[in-house]
XYZ file of C-alpha atoms in Angstrom:
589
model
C -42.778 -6.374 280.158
C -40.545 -6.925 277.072
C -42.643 -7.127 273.350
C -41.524 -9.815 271.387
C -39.721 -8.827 268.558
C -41.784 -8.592 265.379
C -40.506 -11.019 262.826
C -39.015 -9.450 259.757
C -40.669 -9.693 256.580
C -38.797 -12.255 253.974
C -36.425 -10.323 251.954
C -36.495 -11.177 248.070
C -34.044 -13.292 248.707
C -36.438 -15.197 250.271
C -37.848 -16.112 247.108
C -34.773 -18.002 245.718
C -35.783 -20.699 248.750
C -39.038 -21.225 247.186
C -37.038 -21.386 243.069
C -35.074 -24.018 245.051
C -38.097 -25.782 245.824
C -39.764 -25.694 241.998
C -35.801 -26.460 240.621
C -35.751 -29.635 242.769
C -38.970 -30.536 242.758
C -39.285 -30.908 239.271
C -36.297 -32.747 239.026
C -37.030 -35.425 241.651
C -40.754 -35.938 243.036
C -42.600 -38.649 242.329
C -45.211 -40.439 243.890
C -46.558 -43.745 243.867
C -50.204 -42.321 244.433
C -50.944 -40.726 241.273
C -51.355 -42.889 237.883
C -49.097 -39.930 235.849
C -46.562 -40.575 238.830
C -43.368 -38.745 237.429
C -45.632 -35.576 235.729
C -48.260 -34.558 237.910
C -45.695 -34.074 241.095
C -43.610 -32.152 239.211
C -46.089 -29.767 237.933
C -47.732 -29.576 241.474
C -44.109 -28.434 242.745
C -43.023 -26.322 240.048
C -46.385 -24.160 240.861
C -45.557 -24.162 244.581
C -42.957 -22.952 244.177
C -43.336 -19.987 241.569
C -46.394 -18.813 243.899
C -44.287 -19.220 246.849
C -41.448 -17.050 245.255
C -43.819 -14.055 243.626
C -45.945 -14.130 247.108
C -42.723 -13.062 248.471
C -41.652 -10.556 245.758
C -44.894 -9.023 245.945
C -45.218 -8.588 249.928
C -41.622 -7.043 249.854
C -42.478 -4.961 246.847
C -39.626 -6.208 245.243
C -38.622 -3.353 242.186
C -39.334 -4.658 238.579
C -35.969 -5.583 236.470
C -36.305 -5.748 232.469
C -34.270 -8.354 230.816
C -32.438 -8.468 227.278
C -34.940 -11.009 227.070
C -38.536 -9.461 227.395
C -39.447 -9.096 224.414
C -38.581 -12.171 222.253
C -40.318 -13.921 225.579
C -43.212 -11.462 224.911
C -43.570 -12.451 221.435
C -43.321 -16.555 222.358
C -46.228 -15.509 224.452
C -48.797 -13.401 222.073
C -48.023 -15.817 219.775
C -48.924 -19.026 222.060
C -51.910 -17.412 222.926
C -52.969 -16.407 218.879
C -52.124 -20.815 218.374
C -54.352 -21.377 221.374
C -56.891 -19.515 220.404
C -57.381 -21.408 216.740
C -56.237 -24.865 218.535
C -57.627 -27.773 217.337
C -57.626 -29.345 220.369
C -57.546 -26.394 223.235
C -57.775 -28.629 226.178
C -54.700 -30.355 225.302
C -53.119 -26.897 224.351
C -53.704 -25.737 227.918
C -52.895 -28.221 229.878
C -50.369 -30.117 227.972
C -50.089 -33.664 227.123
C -50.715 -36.552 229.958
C -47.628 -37.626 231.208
C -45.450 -35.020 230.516
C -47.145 -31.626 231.035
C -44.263 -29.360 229.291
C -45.746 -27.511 226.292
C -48.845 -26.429 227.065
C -50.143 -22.603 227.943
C -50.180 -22.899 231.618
C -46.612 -24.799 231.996
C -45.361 -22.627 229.649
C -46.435 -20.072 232.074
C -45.302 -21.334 235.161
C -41.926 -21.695 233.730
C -42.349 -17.827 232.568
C -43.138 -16.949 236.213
C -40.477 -19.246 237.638
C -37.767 -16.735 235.545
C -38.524 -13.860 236.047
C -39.150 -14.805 240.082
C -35.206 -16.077 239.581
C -34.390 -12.686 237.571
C -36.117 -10.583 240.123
C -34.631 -12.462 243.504
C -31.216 -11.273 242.532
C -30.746 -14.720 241.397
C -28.263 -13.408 238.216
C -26.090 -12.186 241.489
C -25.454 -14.618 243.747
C -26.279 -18.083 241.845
C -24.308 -20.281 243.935
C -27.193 -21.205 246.614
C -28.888 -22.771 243.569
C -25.508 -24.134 242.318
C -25.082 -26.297 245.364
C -28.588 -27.712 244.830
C -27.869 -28.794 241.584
C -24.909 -30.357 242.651
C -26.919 -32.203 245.278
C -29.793 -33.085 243.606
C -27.166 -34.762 240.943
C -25.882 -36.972 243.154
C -29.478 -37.972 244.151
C -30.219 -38.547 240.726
C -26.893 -40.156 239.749
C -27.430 -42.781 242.496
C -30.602 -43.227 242.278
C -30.085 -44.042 238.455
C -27.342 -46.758 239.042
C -29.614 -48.291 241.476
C -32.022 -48.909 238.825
C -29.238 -50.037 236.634
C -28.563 -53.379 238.925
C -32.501 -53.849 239.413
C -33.068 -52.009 242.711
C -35.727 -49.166 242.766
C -35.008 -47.679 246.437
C -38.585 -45.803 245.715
C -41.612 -48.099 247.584
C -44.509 -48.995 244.712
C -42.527 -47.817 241.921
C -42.167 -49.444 238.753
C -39.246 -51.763 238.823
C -38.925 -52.909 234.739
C -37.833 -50.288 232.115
C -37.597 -49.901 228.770
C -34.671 -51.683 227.427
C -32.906 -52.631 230.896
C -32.197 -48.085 230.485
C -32.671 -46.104 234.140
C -35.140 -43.406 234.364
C -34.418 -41.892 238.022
C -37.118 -40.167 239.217
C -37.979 -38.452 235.317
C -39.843 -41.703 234.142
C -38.298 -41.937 231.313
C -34.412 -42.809 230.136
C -34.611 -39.735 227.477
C -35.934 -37.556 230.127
C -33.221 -38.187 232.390
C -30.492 -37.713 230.062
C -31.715 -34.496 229.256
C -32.135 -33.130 232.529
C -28.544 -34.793 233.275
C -27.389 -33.210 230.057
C -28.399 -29.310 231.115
C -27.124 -30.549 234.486
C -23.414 -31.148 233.645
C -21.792 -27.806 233.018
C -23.496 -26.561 236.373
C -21.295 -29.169 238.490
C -18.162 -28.879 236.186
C -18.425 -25.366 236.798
C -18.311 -25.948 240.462
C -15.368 -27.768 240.296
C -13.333 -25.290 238.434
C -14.374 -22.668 240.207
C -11.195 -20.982 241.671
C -12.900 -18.841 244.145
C -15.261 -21.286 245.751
C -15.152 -23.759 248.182
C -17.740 -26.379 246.579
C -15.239 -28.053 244.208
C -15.909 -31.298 245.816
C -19.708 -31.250 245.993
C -19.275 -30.212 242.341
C -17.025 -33.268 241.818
C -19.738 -35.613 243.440
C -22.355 -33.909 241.098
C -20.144 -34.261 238.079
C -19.454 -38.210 239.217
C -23.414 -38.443 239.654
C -24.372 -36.878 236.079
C -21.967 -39.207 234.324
C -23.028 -42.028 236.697
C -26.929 -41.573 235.355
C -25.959 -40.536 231.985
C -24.277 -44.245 231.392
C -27.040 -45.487 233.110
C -29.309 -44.068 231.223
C -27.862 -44.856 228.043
C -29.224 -41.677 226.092
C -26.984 -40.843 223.308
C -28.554 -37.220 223.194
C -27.583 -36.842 226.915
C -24.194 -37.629 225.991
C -24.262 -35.481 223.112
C -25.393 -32.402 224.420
C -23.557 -32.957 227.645
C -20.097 -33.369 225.394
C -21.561 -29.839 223.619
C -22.482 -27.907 226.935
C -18.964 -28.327 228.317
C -17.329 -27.357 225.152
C -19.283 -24.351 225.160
C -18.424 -23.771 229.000
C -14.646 -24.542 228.689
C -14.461 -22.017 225.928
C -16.499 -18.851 227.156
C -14.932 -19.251 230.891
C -11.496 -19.393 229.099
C -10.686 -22.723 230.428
C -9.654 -24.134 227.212
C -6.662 -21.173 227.477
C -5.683 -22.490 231.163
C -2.630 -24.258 232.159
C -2.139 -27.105 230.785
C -2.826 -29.510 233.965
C -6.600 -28.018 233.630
C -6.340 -28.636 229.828
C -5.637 -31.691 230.119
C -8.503 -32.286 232.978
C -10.564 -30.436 231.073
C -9.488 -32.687 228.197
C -10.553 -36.222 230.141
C -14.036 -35.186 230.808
C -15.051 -34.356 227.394
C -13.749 -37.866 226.077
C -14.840 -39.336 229.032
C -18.023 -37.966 227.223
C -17.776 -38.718 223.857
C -16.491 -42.297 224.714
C -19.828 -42.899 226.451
C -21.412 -41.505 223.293
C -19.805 -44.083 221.592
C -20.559 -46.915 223.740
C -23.772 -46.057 224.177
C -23.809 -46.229 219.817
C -22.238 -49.410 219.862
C -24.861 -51.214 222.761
C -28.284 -49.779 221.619
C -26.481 -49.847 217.383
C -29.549 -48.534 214.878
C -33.094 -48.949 216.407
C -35.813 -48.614 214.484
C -37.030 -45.540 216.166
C -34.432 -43.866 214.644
C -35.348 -44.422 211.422
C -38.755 -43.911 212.163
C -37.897 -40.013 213.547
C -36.653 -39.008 209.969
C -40.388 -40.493 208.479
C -41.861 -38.569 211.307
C -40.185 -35.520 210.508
C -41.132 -36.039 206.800
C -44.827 -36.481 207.612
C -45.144 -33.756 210.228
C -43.264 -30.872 207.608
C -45.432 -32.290 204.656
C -48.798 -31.757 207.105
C -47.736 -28.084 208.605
C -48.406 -26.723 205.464
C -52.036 -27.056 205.954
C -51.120 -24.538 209.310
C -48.862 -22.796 208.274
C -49.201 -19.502 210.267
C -50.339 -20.404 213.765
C -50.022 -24.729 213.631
C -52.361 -26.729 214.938
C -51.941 -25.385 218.991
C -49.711 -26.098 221.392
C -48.479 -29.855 221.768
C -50.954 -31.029 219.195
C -47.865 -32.888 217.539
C -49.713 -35.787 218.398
C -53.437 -35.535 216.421
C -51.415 -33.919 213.706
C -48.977 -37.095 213.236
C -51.725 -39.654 213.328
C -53.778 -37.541 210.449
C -50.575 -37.665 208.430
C -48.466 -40.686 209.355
C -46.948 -42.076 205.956
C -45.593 -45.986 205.152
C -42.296 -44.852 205.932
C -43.171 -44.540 209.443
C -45.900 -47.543 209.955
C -42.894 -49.868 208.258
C -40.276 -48.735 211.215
C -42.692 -48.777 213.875
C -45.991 -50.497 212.730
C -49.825 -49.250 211.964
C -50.499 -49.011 215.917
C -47.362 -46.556 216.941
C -47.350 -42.504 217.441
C -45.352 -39.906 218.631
C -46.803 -37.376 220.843
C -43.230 -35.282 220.477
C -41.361 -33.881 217.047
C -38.158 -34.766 218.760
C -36.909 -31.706 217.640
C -37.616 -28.618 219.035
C -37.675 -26.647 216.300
C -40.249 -28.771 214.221
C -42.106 -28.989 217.275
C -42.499 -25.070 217.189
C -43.360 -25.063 213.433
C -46.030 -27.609 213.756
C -47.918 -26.839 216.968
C -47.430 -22.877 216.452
C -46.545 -22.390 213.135
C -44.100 -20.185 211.333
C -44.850 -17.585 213.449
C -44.219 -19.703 216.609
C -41.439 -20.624 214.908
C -39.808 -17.255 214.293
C -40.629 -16.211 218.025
C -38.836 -19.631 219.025
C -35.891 -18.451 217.017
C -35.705 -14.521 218.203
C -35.217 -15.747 222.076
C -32.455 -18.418 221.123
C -30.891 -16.078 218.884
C -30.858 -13.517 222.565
C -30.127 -16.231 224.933
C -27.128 -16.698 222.127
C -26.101 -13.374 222.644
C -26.023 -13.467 226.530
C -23.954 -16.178 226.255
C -21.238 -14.905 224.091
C -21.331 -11.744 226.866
C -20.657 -13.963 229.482
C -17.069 -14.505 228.380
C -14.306 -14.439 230.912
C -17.599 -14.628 233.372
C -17.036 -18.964 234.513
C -20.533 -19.108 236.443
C -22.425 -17.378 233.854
C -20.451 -19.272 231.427
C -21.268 -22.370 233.377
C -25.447 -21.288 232.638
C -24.317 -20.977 228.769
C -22.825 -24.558 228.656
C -25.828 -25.948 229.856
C -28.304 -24.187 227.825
C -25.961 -25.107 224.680
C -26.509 -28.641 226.113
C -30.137 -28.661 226.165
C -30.857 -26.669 223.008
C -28.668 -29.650 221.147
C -30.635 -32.657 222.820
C -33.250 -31.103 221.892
C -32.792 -31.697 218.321
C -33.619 -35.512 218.700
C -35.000 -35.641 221.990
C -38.161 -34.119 223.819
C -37.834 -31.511 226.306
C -39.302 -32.766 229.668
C -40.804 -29.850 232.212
C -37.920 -30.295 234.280
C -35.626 -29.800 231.535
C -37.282 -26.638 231.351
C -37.193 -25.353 234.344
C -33.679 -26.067 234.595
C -33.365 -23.456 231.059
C -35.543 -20.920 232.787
C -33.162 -21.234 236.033
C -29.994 -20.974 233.293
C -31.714 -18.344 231.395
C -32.111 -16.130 234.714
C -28.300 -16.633 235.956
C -27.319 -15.056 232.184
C -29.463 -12.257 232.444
C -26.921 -9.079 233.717
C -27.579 -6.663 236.471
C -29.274 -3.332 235.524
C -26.453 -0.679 235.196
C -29.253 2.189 236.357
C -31.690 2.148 239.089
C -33.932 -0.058 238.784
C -37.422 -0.047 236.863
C -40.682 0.692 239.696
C -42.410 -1.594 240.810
C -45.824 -2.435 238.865
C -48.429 -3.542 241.554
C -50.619 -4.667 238.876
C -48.645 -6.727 237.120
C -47.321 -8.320 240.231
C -50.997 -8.930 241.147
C -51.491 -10.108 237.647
C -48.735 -12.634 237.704
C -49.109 -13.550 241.448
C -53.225 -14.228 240.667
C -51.980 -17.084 237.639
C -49.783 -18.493 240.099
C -52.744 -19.072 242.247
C -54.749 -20.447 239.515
C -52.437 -22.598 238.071
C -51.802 -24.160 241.977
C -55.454 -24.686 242.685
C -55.969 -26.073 239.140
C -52.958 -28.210 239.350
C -54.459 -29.854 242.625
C -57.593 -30.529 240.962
C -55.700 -32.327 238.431
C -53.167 -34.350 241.380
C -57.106 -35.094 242.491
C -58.478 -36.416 239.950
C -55.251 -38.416 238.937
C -55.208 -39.903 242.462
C -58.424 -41.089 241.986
C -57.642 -42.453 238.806
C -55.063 -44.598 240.310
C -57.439 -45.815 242.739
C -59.815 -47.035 240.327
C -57.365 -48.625 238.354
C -55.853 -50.290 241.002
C -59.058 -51.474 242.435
C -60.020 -52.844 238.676
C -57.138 -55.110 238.650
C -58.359 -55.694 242.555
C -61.515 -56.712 241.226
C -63.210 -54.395 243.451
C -65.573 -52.648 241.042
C -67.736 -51.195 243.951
C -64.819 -49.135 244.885
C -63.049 -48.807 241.192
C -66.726 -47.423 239.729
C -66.925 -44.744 241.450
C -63.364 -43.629 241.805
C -63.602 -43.191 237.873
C -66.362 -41.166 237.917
C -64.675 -38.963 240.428
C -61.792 -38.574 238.047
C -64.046 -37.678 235.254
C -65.554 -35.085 237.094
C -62.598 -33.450 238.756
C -60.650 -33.807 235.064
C -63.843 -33.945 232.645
C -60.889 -33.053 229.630
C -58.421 -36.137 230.231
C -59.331 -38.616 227.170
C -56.860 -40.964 228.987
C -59.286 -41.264 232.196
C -62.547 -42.179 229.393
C -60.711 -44.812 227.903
C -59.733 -47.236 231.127
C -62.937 -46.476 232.374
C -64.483 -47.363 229.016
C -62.520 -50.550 228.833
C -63.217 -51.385 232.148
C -67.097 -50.691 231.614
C -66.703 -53.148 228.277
C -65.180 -56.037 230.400
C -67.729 -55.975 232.994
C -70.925 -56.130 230.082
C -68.403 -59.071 228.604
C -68.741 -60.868 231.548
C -72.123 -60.254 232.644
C -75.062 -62.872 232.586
C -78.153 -60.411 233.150
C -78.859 -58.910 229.971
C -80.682 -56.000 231.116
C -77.380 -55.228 233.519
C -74.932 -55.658 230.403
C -76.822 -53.270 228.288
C -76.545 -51.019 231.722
C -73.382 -51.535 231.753
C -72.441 -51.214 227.903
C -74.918 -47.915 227.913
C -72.682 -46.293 230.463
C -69.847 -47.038 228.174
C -71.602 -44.562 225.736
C -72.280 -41.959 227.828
C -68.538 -42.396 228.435
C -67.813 -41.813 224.644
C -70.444 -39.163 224.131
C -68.740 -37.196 226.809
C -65.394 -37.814 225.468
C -66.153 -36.316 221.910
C -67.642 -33.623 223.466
C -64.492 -32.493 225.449
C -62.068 -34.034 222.853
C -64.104 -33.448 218.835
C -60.467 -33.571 217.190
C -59.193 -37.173 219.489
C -59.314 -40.528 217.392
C -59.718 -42.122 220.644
C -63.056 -40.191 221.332
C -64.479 -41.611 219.078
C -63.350 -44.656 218.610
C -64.443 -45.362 222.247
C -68.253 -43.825 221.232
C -68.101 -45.824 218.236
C -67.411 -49.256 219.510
C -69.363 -49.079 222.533
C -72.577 -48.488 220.252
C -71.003 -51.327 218.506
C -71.964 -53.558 221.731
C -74.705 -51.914 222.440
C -76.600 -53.285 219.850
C -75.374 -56.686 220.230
C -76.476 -56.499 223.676
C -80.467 -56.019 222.222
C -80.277 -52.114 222.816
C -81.725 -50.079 220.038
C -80.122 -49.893 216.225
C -77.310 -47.271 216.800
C -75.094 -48.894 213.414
C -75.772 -45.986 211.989
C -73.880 -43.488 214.575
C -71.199 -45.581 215.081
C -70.275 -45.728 211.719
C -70.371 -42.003 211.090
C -68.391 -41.801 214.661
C -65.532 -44.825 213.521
C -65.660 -42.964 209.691
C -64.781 -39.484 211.732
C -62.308 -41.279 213.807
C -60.695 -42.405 210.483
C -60.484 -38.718 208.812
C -58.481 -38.314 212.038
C -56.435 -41.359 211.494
C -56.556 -43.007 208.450
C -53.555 -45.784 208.944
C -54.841 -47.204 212.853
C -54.558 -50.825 212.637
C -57.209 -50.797 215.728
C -59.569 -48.833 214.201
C -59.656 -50.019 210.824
C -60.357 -53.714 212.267
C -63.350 -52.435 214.596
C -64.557 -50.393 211.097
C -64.463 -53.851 208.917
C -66.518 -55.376 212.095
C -69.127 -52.819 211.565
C -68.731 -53.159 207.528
C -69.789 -56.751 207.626
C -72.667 -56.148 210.277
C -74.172 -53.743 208.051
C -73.524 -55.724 205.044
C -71.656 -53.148 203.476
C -69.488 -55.861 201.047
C -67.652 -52.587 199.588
C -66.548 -51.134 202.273
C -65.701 -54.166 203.894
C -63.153 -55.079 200.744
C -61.487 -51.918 201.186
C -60.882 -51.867 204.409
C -59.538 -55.906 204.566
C -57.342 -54.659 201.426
C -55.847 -52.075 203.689
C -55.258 -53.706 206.827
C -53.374 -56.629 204.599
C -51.166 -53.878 203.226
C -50.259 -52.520 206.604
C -49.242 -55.386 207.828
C -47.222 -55.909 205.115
C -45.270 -52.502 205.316
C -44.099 -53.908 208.526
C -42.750 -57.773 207.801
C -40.631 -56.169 205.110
């Protein structure tokens, strides 16, 4: 009787199937289900698919492989761990902000893993597998972008109206997308120039599909650092020294570039947000100062802002606007991790510059180079989304050169180490694609009117998330609206006194949020109306707190004169009127 053949194990090359499925993942999934419906699927993917990829390095016992860039990635990390550490809000620092997820500690480390799983797979070898999925998730994302463009979302329950008639494909947002279209770029050029591969024209349908979403998009940073990234590949793959019917090809896309630049200048002209970023910048250098070392923690750009927002700012965007990004990545590093974080951040670039200038003469390493260039420009006025990360980590791998010697042992306990945080970070991440699902339900039921079912879903969320301050205030609100429309007394102080608990919980997760306590704050406000007992006294030292935090919140200096005047506090209550009348007039001039 014949034995089946045993299977054979996966080879590390195994693991590049599971990069492929992080890479396009966190370009393109979505879902409908979840209330952060762009973020959350991408994080749940990019953590598939770096435990997928070092499961598979670690059953094979794939041998370890230093890179030139260990330890300025070394140094990022001890020093994102010192910022955590002294954080103001650690939460956030972990996890990252809400709808976005890119800067915190653990998708920070995910995109860590996700490298060196790409260094490690023999990625830096034989790149093209990868190649052709960029190309083809380019033309997904180039269609998919038009489509928006002439009002169709192909996507069932998605969100059909965007900000300024712009596309956001499947990042969520048109900045987003023309970042990750940006890094995308020199990847498809390159596979159209390449003179020993057969994928010119999927790289011709990816090139048509970046420049599709890019003038869809209407990001004048995507066209920017798209313009930049194939400059920089043209000229390290020695294109811009080929014959002169390439030149001149060569030639057409980069003004093809710099003439959507233009028109993208000429159709959005000077927006206020732009003159809002240099006050932003201003305010956030002018506040580091009191950080100077370490910052505030990881993507805390946000608190810090609010504390320190100047008229400048409040006149180009009102007393009611933030920024939870620096749009810039460098004063993004200064402020969150401080001068230290700052020279780390600098050390890698300064390598990755390095292994770019080596891959001369090398057109799909030079190809990596252009798009890196491309994203490290953007990101001087843009934010960096995850996937825009992801796509540097899979750049930053493909630069990285083959040992010359036999290669380093493996280490079974850092494998174990490494494989164990990708386990983590999965199960964690499902928690959060949990408690976000539930979110959605009880928001959806809300506007459904189905409080029976909405109730409860938000106390699900709470408990599966406990840290999300975005979760306590809907439910908050919603919690308000049912006491304001209540005719029992005794169930509208019920209802209002749940709305506390709400707020008490939220300030105990989230001491450093405005939010936190403004929420606390104002539902003690009501709850006192309502004939509970006298808690004035709290929620003015919880709405004066919320003020140290934010000073200039039109919001929260109205709800502050409300209590002023309860309390009879004629002072205060001058003050604060004085204020909100000057805010408002920073923004009519």
């Amino acid at each position: 009787m014949r034995r089946a053949p045993i299977p054979a194990a996966p080879s590390p090359a195994h693991a590049r199937w599971a990069l492929g499925l992080a890479l396009a993942g966190s370009l393109l999934a979505v879902s409908p289900l979840q209330a952060a419906m762009y973020s959350i699927p991408k994080l749940a993917a990019l953590s598939a698919g770096a435990l997928l990829a070092w499961a598979v390095l670690s059953w094979r016992g794939a041998p370890g492989r230093g890179t030139p860039l260990d330890r300025p990635l070394l140094a990022c990390a001890a020093v994102l761990l010192a910022s955590f550490a002294v954080s103001s809000d650690q939460f956030l620092s972990f996890v990252g902000r809400y709808q976005m997820y890119s800067l915190g500690v653990l998708p920070l480390g995910l995109c860590a893993a996700f490298f060196y799983a790409a260094v490690r797979s023999g990625q830096p070898e034989e790149p093209r597998p990868l190649l052709r999925l960029c190309a083809a998730v380019s033309i997904v994302m180039g269609v998919h972008a038009m489509l928006q463009a002439v009002g169709v979302e192909p996507i069932a329950f998605m969100p059909t109206k965007f900000p300024e008639g712009r596309a956001v494909g499947t990042l969520g947002n048109p900045v987003y997308l023309g970042a990750c279209l940006a890094g995308l770029f020199p990847l498809v050029l390159g596979l159209v120039l390449d003179k020993e591969g057969d994928d010119r024209w999927l790289g011709a349908a990816g090139t048509a599909g970046v420049l599709a979403g890019m003038f869809a998009c209407g990001s004048r940073g995507a066209f920017l650092g798209a313009a930049a990234g194939a400059v920089v590949y043209l000229w390290l793959a020695g294109r811009l020294r080929a014959p002169s019917g390439r030149r001149v090809w060569a030639g057409v896309i980069v003004v093809v570039l710099i003439a959507g630049f233009a028109a993208s200048m000429r159709l959005r002209r000077f927006s206020a947000s732009d003159s809002a970023r240099l006050a932003m910048w201003d305010s956030a250098l002018k506040a580091s100062r009191a950080a100077l070392w370490l910052g505030t923690g990881p993507d805390t750009f946000e608190g810090l802002l609010r504390r320190s927002r100047s008229d400048d700012f409040i006149r180009a965007l009102g007393a009611t606007a933030g920024q939870a990004n620096a749009h810039n990545d460098l004063l993004q590093a200064l402020t969150t991790t401080g001068v230290l974080g700052l020279a780390a951040y600098l050390w890698l670039a300064w390598a990755l510059a390095v292994l770019a200038w080596r891959s001369r003469g090398d057109p799909r390493r030079a190809s990596a180079a252009g798009a890196l260039a491309g994203l490290f420009l953007q990101a001087k006025v843009n934010p960096m989304p995850l996937p825009g990360m992801v796509l540097a980590c899979f750049c930053a791998a493909m630069l990285c050169p083959a040992p010359a010697e036999a290669k380093k042992p493996r280490s079974a306990a850092l494998d174990g180490a490494v494989l164990l945080f990708c386990a983590a970070a999965f199960v964690l991440i499902l928690r959060l694609t949990a408690a976000d699902f539930s979110h959605k339900k009880a928001v959806v039921f809300t506007g459904a009117r189905r409080m029976d079912i909405a109730l409860p879903s938000f106390e699900r969320a709470e408990r599966l998330n406990p840290g999300e301050l975005q979760y306590r205030m809907i439910y908050a609100s919603a919690l308000q609206q049912l006491a304001a429309k209540e005719a029992d007394p005794a169930r509208r102080r019920a209802w209002i006194e749940r709305a506390v608990q709400v707020g008490r919980d939220a300030t105990a997760w989230r001491p450093m949020e405005v939010d936190a306590h403004q929420i606390l704050g104002t539902s003690l406000i009501l709850l006192q109306r309502a004939g509970g007992p006298d808690h004035l006294a709290e929620a003015e030292a919880e709405l004066d707190r919320a003020l140290e935090l934010d000073p200039k919140f039109a919001p929260l200096l109205e709800n502050r004169l409300v209590l002023a005047h309860a309390r009879g506090d004629t002072r205060r209550e001058k003050t604060l009127a004085a204020e909100i009348l000057r805010l408002q007039a920073l923004r009519v001039r």
